Amino acid sequence: MNFVSIIMGSKSDYEIMKNCSDTFEKFNVKYEMIISSAHRSPERTKDYVKEAEEKGAVAFIAAAGMAAHLAGALAAATTKPIIGVPMKGGAMDGMDAMLSTVQMPAGMPVATVALGKAGAINAAYLAMQILAISDKELAIKLKEDRIVKAKAVETDSKDIEVLL
């Protein structure tokens, strides 16, 4: 069974990362979601990654703020794709998390998406694009979703358009 794993460094990340799981549910994509910290529970994090891989995890989404080492800890524990979602908060209001998530050493890639809600949703979409490489049904759903989004832009524009 293929699925995506969502790991949050703290329970305070849940309200934002619920947008990620909601996106998966909209597309009927299987996922797991846990809280595990690179700093406070490193053994739990490492053990979970191994267990998730054995169960069929195809990609991991890591949401963390401040030092945001969770994505890097996951990258060190697996060769599966890692998607980092930097979370707002702390003294630098998320900039520290963004910089920490994006600055990985060569050979330890972490795909980094936007801060907060947009990042949570984009992480789900990126993970689904990875899954869609081998899941034609999901690939079709993603293409249909793009068409719906494009039509919504056109509809919104018609409501306010002023053309010469």
mmCIF file of C-alpha atoms in Angstrom:
data_model
loop_
_atom_site.group_PDB
_atom_site.id
_atom_site.type_symbol
_atom_site.label_atom_id
_atom_site.label_comp_id
_atom_site.label_asym_id
_atom_site.label_seq_id
_atom_site.Cartn_x
_atom_site.Cartn_y
_atom_site.Cartn_z
ATOM 1 C CA MET A 1 0.000 0.000 0.000
ATOM 2 C CA ASN A 2 1.553 3.310 -1.084
ATOM 3 C CA PHE A 3 1.036 6.326 1.132
ATOM 4 C CA VAL A 4 2.593 9.634 2.153
ATOM 5 C CA SER A 5 3.793 10.290 5.674
ATOM 6 C CA ILE A 6 3.203 13.682 7.302
ATOM 7 C CA ILE A 7 5.423 14.339 10.307
ATOM 8 C CA MET A 8 5.085 17.456 12.437
ATOM 9 C CA GLY A 9 7.672 18.561 14.939
ATOM 10 C CA SER A 10 5.036 19.849 17.345
ATOM 11 C CA LYS A 11 1.286 19.688 18.004
ATOM 12 C CA SER A 12 1.171 23.442 17.360
ATOM 13 C CA ASP A 13 1.792 22.635 13.661
ATOM 14 C CA TYR A 14 -1.418 20.599 13.353
ATOM 15 C CA GLU A 15 -3.844 23.393 12.440
ATOM 16 C CA ILE A 16 -1.695 24.333 9.448
ATOM 17 C CA MET A 17 -0.837 20.759 8.441
ATOM 18 C CA LYS A 18 -4.491 19.749 8.530
ATOM 19 C CA ASN A 19 -4.628 21.564 5.177
ATOM 20 C CA CYS A 20 -2.177 18.960 3.881
ATOM 21 C CA SER A 21 -4.207 15.982 5.090
ATOM 22 C CA ASP A 22 -7.451 17.598 3.875
ATOM 23 C CA THR A 23 -5.896 17.896 0.403
ATOM 24 C CA PHE A 24 -4.973 14.212 0.440
ATOM 25 C CA GLU A 25 -8.507 13.313 1.499
ATOM 26 C CA LYS A 26 -9.950 15.379 -1.372
ATOM 27 C CA PHE A 27 -7.968 13.179 -3.793
ATOM 28 C CA ASN A 28 -8.418 9.918 -1.830
ATOM 29 C CA VAL A 29 -4.673 9.636 -1.216
ATOM 30 C CA LYS A 30 -3.634 7.528 1.759
ATOM 31 C CA TYR A 31 -1.474 9.178 4.398
ATOM 32 C CA GLU A 32 -0.211 8.816 7.923
ATOM 33 C CA MET A 33 0.243 11.766 10.271
ATOM 34 C CA ILE A 34 2.299 11.823 13.446
ATOM 35 C CA ILE A 35 4.144 14.232 15.728
ATOM 36 C CA SER A 36 7.816 13.487 16.185
ATOM 37 C CA SER A 37 10.668 15.870 16.838
ATOM 38 C CA ALA A 38 14.196 15.848 15.447
ATOM 39 C CA HIS A 39 15.376 17.220 18.803
ATOM 40 C CA ARG A 40 12.956 15.988 21.468
ATOM 41 C CA SER A 41 12.329 12.476 20.100
ATOM 42 C CA PRO A 42 15.113 11.606 17.637
ATOM 43 C CA GLU A 43 14.873 7.836 18.175
ATOM 44 C CA ARG A 44 11.089 7.882 17.667
ATOM 45 C CA THR A 45 11.605 9.837 14.436
ATOM 46 C CA LYS A 46 14.248 7.439 13.129
ATOM 47 C CA ASP A 47 12.237 4.353 14.110
ATOM 48 C CA TYR A 48 9.062 5.730 12.546
ATOM 49 C CA VAL A 49 10.773 6.409 9.210
ATOM 50 C CA LYS A 50 11.981 2.813 9.051
ATOM 51 C CA GLU A 51 8.545 1.449 9.957
ATOM 52 C CA ALA A 52 6.777 3.745 7.475
ATOM 53 C CA GLU A 53 9.110 2.665 4.667
ATOM 54 C CA GLU A 54 8.386 -0.982 5.449
ATOM 55 C CA LYS A 55 4.626 -0.264 5.258
ATOM 56 C CA GLY A 56 4.926 1.515 1.888
ATOM 57 C CA ALA A 57 5.650 5.196 2.491
ATOM 58 C CA VAL A 58 6.564 6.727 -0.865
ATOM 59 C CA ALA A 59 7.421 10.223 0.402
ATOM 60 C CA PHE A 60 7.680 12.116 3.677
ATOM 61 C CA ILE A 61 6.413 15.603 4.467
ATOM 62 C CA ALA A 62 8.181 17.303 7.373
ATOM 63 C CA ALA A 63 6.653 20.359 9.037
ATOM 64 C CA ALA A 64 8.787 22.218 11.553
ATOM 65 C CA GLY A 65 9.493 25.710 12.758
ATOM 66 C CA MET A 66 12.412 27.594 14.247
ATOM 67 C CA ALA A 67 15.574 25.504 13.700
ATOM 68 C CA ALA A 68 13.445 23.166 11.524
ATOM 69 C CA HIS A 69 15.815 20.210 11.580
ATOM 70 C CA LEU A 70 13.062 17.636 11.071
ATOM 71 C CA ALA A 71 13.305 17.560 7.269
ATOM 72 C CA GLY A 72 17.074 17.092 7.473
ATOM 73 C CA ALA A 73 16.703 14.331 10.060
ATOM 74 C CA LEU A 74 14.305 12.545 7.715
ATOM 75 C CA ALA A 75 16.645 13.037 4.757
ATOM 76 C CA ALA A 76 19.403 11.421 6.813
ATOM 77 C CA ALA A 77 17.183 8.417 7.593
ATOM 78 C CA THR A 78 15.762 7.610 4.135
ATOM 79 C CA THR A 79 16.353 7.928 0.420
ATOM 80 C CA LYS A 80 12.627 8.548 -0.185
ATOM 81 C CA PRO A 81 11.637 12.084 -1.243
ATOM 82 C CA ILE A 82 11.373 14.598 1.603
ATOM 83 C CA ILE A 83 9.195 17.694 1.334
ATOM 84 C CA GLY A 84 9.858 20.337 3.977
ATOM 85 C CA VAL A 85 7.151 22.735 5.150
ATOM 86 C CA PRO A 86 8.701 25.588 7.133
ATOM 87 C CA MET A 87 6.376 26.813 9.869
ATOM 88 C CA LYS A 88 5.925 30.369 11.057
ATOM 89 C CA GLY A 89 6.795 31.298 14.617
ATOM 90 C CA GLY A 90 9.829 31.951 16.735
ATOM 91 C CA ALA A 91 11.958 35.079 16.837
ATOM 92 C CA MET A 92 12.221 35.298 13.033
ATOM 93 C CA ASP A 93 8.558 34.410 12.316
ATOM 94 C CA GLY A 94 9.418 31.502 10.041
ATOM 95 C CA MET A 95 12.410 32.892 8.171
ATOM 96 C CA ASP A 96 14.727 30.774 10.322
ATOM 97 C CA ALA A 97 12.678 27.669 9.487
ATOM 98 C CA MET A 98 12.685 28.554 5.787
ATOM 99 C CA LEU A 99 16.462 28.984 5.708
ATOM 100 C CA SER A 100 17.072 25.838 7.725
ATOM 101 C CA THR A 101 14.812 23.738 5.490
ATOM 102 C CA VAL A 102 16.186 25.014 2.199
ATOM 103 C CA GLN A 103 19.904 24.842 3.100
ATOM 104 C CA MET A 104 20.642 21.139 2.956
ATOM 105 C CA PRO A 105 24.086 19.789 2.128
ATOM 106 C CA ALA A 106 24.710 18.300 -1.322
ATOM 107 C CA GLY A 107 23.373 14.789 -1.621
ATOM 108 C CA MET A 108 20.728 15.246 1.110
ATOM 109 C CA PRO A 109 17.864 16.870 -0.832
ATOM 110 C CA VAL A 110 14.776 18.341 0.755
ATOM 111 C CA ALA A 111 12.167 19.922 -1.504
ATOM 112 C CA THR A 112 11.099 23.079 0.310
ATOM 113 C CA VAL A 113 7.675 24.636 -0.170
ATOM 114 C CA ALA A 114 6.144 27.880 1.084
ATOM 115 C CA LEU A 115 5.595 28.787 4.719
ATOM 116 C CA GLY A 116 2.393 27.826 6.462
ATOM 117 C CA LYS A 117 -0.946 26.966 4.833
ATOM 118 C CA ALA A 118 0.189 27.400 1.220
ATOM 119 C CA GLY A 119 3.192 25.208 1.971
ATOM 120 C CA ALA A 120 1.039 22.521 3.591
ATOM 121 C CA ILE A 121 -1.227 22.386 0.542
ATOM 122 C CA ASN A 122 1.682 22.531 -1.919
ATOM 123 C CA ALA A 123 3.455 19.733 -0.045
ATOM 124 C CA ALA A 124 0.400 17.538 -0.588
ATOM 125 C CA TYR A 125 0.285 18.438 -4.281
ATOM 126 C CA LEU A 126 4.004 17.771 -4.743
ATOM 127 C CA ALA A 127 3.694 14.402 -2.988
ATOM 128 C CA MET A 128 0.705 13.548 -5.198
ATOM 129 C CA GLN A 129 2.707 14.471 -8.298
ATOM 130 C CA ILE A 130 5.368 12.015 -7.130
ATOM 131 C CA LEU A 131 2.711 9.326 -6.622
ATOM 132 C CA ALA A 132 1.126 10.152 -9.994
ATOM 133 C CA ILE A 133 4.289 9.054 -11.812
ATOM 134 C CA SER A 134 3.069 5.491 -11.318
ATOM 135 C CA ASP A 135 -0.659 6.125 -10.641
ATOM 136 C CA LYS A 136 -2.479 7.079 -13.846
ATOM 137 C CA GLU A 137 -5.801 7.629 -12.074
ATOM 138 C CA LEU A 138 -4.236 10.162 -9.726
ATOM 139 C CA ALA A 139 -2.460 11.824 -12.664
ATOM 140 C CA ILE A 140 -5.841 12.323 -14.358
ATOM 141 C CA LYS A 141 -7.346 13.760 -11.156
ATOM 142 C CA LEU A 142 -4.474 16.240 -10.876
ATOM 143 C CA LYS A 143 -4.932 17.348 -14.505
ATOM 144 C CA GLU A 144 -8.669 17.780 -13.941
ATOM 145 C CA ASP A 145 -7.939 19.826 -10.823
ATOM 146 C CA ARG A 146 -5.736 22.172 -12.888
ATOM 147 C CA ILE A 147 -8.567 22.644 -15.396
ATOM 148 C CA VAL A 148 -11.004 23.504 -12.593
ATOM 149 C CA LYS A 149 -8.523 26.022 -11.168
ATOM 150 C CA ALA A 150 -8.019 27.660 -14.579
ATOM 151 C CA LYS A 151 -11.787 27.953 -15.113
ATOM 152 C CA ALA A 152 -12.171 29.528 -11.664
ATOM 153 C CA VAL A 153 -9.666 32.240 -12.637
ATOM 154 C CA GLU A 154 -11.635 32.965 -15.809
ATOM 155 C CA THR A 155 -14.906 33.130 -13.867
ATOM 156 C CA ASP A 156 -13.395 35.460 -11.262
ATOM 157 C CA SER A 157 -12.041 37.676 -14.017
ATOM 158 C CA LYS A 158 -15.416 37.924 -15.757
ATOM 159 C CA ASP A 159 -16.884 39.287 -12.507
ATOM 160 C CA ILE A 160 -14.549 42.318 -12.600
ATOM 161 C CA GLU A 161 -13.232 42.607 -16.172
ATOM 162 C CA VAL A 162 -12.942 45.985 -17.807
ATOM 163 C CA LEU A 163 -11.557 45.619 -21.311
ATOM 164 C CA LEU A 164 -11.165 48.198 -24.089
#
